[in-house]
mmCIF file of N, CA and C in Angstrom:
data_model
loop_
_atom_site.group_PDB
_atom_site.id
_atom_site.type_symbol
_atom_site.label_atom_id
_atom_site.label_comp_id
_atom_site.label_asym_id
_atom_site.label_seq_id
_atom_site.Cartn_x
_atom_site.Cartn_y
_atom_site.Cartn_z
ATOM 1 N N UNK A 1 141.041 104.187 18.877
ATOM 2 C CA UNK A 1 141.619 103.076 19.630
ATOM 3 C C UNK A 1 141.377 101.785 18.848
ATOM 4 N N UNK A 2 142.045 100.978 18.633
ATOM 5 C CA UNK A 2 142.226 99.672 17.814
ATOM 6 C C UNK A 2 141.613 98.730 18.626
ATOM 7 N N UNK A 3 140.573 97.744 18.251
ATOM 8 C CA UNK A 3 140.572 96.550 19.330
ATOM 9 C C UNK A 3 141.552 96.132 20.484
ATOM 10 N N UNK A 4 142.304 95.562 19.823
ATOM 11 C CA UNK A 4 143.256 95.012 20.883
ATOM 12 C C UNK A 4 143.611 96.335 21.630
ATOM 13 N N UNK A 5 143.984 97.302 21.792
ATOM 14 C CA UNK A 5 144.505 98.357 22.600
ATOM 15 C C UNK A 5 143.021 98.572 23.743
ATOM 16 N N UNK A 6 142.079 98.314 22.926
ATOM 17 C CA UNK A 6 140.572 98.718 23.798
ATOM 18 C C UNK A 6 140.851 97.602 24.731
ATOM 19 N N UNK A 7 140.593 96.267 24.427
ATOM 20 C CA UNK A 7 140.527 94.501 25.675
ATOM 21 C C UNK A 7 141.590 95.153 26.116
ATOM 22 N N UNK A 8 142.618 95.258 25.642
ATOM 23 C CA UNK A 8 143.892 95.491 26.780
ATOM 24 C C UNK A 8 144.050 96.398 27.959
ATOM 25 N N UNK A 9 143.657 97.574 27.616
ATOM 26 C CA UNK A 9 143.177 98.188 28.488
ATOM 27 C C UNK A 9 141.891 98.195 29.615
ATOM 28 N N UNK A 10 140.933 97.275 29.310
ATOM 29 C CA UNK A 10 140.042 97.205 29.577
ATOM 30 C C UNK A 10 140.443 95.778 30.812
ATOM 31 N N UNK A 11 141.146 95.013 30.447
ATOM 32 C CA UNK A 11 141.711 93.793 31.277
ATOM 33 C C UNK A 11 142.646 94.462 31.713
ATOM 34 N N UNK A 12 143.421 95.231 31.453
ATOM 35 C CA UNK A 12 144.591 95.553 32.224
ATOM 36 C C UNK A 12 143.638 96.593 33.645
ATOM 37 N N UNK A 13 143.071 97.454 33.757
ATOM 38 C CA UNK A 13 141.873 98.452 34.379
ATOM 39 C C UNK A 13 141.186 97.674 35.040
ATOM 40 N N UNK A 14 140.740 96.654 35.071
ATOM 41 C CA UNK A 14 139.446 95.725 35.636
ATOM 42 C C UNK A 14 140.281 94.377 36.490
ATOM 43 N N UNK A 15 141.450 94.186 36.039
ATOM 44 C CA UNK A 15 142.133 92.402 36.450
ATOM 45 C C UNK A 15 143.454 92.961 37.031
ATOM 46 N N UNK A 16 144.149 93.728 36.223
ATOM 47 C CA UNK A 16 145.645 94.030 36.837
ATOM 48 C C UNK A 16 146.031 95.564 37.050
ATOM 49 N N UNK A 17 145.030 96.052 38.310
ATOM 50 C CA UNK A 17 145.308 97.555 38.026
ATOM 51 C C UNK A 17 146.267 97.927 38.371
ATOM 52 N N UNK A 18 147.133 99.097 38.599
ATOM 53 C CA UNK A 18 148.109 99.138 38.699
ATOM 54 C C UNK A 18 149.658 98.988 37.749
ATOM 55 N N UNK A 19 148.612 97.945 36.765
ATOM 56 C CA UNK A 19 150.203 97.655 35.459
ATOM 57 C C UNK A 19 149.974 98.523 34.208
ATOM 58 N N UNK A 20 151.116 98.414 33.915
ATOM 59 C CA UNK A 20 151.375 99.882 32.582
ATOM 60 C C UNK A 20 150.498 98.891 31.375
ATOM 61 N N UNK A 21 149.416 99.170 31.039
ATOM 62 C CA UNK A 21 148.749 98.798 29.672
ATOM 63 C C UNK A 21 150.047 98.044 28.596
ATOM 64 N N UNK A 22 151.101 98.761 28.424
ATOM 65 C CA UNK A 22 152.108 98.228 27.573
ATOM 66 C C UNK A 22 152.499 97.041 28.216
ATOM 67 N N UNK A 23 152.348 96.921 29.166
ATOM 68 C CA UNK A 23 153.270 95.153 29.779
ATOM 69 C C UNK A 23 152.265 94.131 29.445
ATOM 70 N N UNK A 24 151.404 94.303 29.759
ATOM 71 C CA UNK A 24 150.482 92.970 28.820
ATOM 72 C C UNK A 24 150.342 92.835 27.530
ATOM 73 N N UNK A 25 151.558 91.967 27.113
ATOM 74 C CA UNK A 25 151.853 91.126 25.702
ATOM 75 C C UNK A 25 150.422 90.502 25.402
ATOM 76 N N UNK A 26 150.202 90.677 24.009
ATOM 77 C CA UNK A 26 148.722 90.227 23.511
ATOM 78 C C UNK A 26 148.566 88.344 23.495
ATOM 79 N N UNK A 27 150.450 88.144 23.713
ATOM 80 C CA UNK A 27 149.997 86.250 23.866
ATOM 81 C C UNK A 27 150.063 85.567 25.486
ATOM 82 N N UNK A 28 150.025 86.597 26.655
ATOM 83 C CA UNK A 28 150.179 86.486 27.903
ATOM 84 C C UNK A 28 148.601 85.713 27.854
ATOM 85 N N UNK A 29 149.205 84.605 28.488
ATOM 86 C CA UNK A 29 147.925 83.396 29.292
ATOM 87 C C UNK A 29 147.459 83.761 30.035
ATOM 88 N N UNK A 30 146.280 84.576 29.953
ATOM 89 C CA UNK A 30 145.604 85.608 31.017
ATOM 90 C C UNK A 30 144.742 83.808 32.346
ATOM 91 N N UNK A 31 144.162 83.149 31.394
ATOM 92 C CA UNK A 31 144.059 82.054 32.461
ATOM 93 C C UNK A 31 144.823 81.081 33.436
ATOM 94 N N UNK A 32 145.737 80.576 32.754
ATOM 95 C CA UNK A 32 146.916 80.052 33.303
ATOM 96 C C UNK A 32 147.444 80.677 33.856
ATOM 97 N N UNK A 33 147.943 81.934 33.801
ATOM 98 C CA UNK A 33 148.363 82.634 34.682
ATOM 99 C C UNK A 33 147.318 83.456 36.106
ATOM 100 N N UNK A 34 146.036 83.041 35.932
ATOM 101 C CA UNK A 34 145.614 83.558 36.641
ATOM 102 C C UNK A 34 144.780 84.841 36.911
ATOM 103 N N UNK A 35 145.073 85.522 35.889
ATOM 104 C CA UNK A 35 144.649 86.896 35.699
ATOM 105 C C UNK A 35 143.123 87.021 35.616
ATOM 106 N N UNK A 36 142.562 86.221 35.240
ATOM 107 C CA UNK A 36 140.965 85.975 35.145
ATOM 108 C C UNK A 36 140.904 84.393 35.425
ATOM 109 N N UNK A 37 139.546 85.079 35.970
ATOM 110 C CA UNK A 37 139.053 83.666 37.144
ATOM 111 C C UNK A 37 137.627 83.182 36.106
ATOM 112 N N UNK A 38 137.084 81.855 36.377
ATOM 113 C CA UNK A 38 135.927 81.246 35.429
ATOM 114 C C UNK A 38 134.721 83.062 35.773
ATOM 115 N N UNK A 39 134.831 83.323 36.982
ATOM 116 C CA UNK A 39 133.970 84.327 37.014
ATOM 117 C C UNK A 39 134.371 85.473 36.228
ATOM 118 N N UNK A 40 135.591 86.093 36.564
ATOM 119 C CA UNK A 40 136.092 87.137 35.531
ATOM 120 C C UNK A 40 135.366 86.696 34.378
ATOM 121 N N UNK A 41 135.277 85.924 33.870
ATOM 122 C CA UNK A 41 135.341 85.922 32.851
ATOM 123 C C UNK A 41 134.262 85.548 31.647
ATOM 124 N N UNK A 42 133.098 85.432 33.152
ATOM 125 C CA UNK A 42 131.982 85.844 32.250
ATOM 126 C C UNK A 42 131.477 87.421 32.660
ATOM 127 N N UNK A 43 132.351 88.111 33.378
ATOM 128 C CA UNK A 43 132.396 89.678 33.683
ATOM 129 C C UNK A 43 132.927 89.799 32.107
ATOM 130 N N UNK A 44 133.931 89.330 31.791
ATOM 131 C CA UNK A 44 134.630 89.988 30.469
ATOM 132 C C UNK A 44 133.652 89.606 29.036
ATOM 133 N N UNK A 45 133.503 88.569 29.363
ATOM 134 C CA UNK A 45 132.182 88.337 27.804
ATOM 135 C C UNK A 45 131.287 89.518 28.152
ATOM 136 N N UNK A 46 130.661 89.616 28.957
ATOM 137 C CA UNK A 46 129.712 90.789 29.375
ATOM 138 C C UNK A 46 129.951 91.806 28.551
ATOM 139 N N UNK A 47 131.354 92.326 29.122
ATOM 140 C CA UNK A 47 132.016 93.191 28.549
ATOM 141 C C UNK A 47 132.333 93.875 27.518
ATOM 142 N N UNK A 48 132.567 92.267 26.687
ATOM 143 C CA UNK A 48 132.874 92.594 25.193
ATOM 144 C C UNK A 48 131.614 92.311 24.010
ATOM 145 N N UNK A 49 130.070 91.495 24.787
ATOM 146 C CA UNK A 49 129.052 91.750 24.319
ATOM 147 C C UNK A 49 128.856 93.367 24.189
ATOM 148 N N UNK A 50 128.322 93.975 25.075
ATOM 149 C CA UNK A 50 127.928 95.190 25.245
ATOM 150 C C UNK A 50 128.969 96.289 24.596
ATOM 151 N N UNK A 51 130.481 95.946 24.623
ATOM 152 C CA UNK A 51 131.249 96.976 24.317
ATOM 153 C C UNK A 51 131.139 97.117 22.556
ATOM 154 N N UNK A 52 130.895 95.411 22.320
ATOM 155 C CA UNK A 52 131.417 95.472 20.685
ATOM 156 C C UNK A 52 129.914 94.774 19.775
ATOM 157 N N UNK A 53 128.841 94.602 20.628
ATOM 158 C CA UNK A 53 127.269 94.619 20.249
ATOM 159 C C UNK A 53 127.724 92.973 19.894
ATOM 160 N N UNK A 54 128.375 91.838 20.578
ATOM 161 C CA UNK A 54 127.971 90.558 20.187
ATOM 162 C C UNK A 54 127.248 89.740 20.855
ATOM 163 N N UNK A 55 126.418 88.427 20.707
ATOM 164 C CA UNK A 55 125.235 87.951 20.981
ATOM 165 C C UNK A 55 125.805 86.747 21.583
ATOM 166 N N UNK A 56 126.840 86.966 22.245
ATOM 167 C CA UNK A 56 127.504 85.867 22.751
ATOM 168 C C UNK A 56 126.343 84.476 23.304
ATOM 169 N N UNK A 57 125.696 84.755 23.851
ATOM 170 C CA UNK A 57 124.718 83.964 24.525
ATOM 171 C C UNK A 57 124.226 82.968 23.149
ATOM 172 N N UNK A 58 124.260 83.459 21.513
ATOM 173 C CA UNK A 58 124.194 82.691 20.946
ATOM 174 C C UNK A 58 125.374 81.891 19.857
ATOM 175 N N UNK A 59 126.119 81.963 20.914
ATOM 176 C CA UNK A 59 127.671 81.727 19.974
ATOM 177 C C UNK A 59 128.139 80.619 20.245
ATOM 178 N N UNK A 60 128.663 79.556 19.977
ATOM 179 C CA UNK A 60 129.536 78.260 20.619
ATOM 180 C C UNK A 60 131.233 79.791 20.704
ATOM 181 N N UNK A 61 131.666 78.884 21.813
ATOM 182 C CA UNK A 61 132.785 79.860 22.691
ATOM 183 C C UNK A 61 133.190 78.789 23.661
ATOM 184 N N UNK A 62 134.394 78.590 23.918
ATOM 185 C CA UNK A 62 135.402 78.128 24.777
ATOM 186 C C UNK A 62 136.065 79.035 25.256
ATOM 187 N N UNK A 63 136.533 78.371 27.142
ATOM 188 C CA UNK A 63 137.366 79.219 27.383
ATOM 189 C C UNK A 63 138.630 79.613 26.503
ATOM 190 N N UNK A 64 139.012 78.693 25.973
ATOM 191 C CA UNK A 64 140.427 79.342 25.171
ATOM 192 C C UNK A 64 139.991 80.131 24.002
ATOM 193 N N UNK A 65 138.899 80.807 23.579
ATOM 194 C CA UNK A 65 138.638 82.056 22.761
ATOM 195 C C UNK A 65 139.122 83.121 23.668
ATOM 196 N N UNK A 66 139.213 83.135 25.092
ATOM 197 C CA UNK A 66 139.324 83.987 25.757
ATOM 198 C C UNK A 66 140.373 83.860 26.514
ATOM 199 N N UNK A 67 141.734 82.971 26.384
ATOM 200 C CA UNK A 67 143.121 82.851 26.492
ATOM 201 C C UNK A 67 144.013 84.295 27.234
ATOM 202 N N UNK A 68 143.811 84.573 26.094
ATOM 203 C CA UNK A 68 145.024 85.834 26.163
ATOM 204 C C UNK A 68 144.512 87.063 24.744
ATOM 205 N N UNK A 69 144.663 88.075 24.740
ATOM 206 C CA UNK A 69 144.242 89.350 24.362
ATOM 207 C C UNK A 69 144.044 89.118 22.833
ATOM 208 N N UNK A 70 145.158 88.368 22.327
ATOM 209 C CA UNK A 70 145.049 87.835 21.089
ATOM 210 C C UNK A 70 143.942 87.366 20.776
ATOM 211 N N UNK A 71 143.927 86.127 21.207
ATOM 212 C CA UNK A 71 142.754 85.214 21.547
ATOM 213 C C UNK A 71 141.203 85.729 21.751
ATOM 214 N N UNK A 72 141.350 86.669 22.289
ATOM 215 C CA UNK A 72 139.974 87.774 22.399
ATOM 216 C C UNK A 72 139.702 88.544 21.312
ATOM 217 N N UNK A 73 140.645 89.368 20.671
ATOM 218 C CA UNK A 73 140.709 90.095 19.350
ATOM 219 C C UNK A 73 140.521 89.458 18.054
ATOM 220 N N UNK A 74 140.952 87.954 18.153
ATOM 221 C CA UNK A 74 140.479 87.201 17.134
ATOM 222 C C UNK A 74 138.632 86.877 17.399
ATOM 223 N N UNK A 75 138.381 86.938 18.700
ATOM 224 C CA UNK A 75 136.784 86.137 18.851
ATOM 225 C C UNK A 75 135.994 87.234 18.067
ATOM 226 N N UNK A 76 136.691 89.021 18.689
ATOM 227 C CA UNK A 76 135.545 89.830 18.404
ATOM 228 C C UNK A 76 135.745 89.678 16.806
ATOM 229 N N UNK A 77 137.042 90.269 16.304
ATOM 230 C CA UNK A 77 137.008 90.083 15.142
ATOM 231 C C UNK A 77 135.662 89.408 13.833
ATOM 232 N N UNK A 78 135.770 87.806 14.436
ATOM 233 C CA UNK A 78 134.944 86.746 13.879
ATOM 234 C C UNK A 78 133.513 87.339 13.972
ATOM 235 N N UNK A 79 133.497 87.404 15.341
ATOM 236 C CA UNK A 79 131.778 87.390 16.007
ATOM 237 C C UNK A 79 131.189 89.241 15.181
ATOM 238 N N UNK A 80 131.842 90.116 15.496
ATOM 239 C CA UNK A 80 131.264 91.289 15.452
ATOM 240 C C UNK A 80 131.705 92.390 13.771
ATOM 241 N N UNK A 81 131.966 91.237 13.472
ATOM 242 C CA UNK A 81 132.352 91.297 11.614
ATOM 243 C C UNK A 81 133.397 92.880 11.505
ATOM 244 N N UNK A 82 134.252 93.173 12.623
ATOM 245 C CA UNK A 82 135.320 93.711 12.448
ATOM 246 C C UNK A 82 136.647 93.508 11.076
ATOM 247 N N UNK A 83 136.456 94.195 10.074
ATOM 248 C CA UNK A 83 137.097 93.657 8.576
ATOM 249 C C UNK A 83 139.116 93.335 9.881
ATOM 250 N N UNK A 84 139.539 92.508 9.232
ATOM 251 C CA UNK A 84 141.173 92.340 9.658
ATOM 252 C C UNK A 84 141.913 93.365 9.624
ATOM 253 N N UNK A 85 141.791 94.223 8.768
ATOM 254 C CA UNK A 85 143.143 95.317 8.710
ATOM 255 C C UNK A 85 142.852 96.045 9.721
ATOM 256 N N UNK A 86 141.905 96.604 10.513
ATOM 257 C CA UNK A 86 141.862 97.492 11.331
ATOM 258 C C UNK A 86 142.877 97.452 11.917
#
């Protein structure tokens, strides 16, 4: 499973159950739109500490690292030294 297919599923399972994994576009404004709340969304750092071993607690991070799926796949990327081509 590729990063982004893992958050996606993992937000799509936890925030929008019920929707086909494929309908959440990786540039969908998961905040603006609503989909995660300030709380979600330290459920989802949680998440992606433990899922992908990062130390978030010592990271500078804005909500808009955590935008939309993209936006997330780029944080782990950075934070959890995932090489780009994957």
């Amino acid at each position: 499973m590729t990063i982004q297919r893992d958050i996606t599923a993992h937000i799509v399972a936890e925030y929008l159950p019920g929707t086909p994994v494929s309908e959440l576009e990786p540039s969908y404004d998961l905040l603006e739109n609503g989909v995660i709340s300030s709380l979600d969304l330290l459920r989802l750092i949680e998440w992606l500490g433990d899922r992908f071993d990062i130390p978030f607690a010592d990271l500078e991070i804005s909500p808009d690292d955590f935008r939309s799926v993209a936006a997330v796949e780029k944080v782990v990327r950075r934070y959890a030294g995932v090489a780009a081509s994957e």
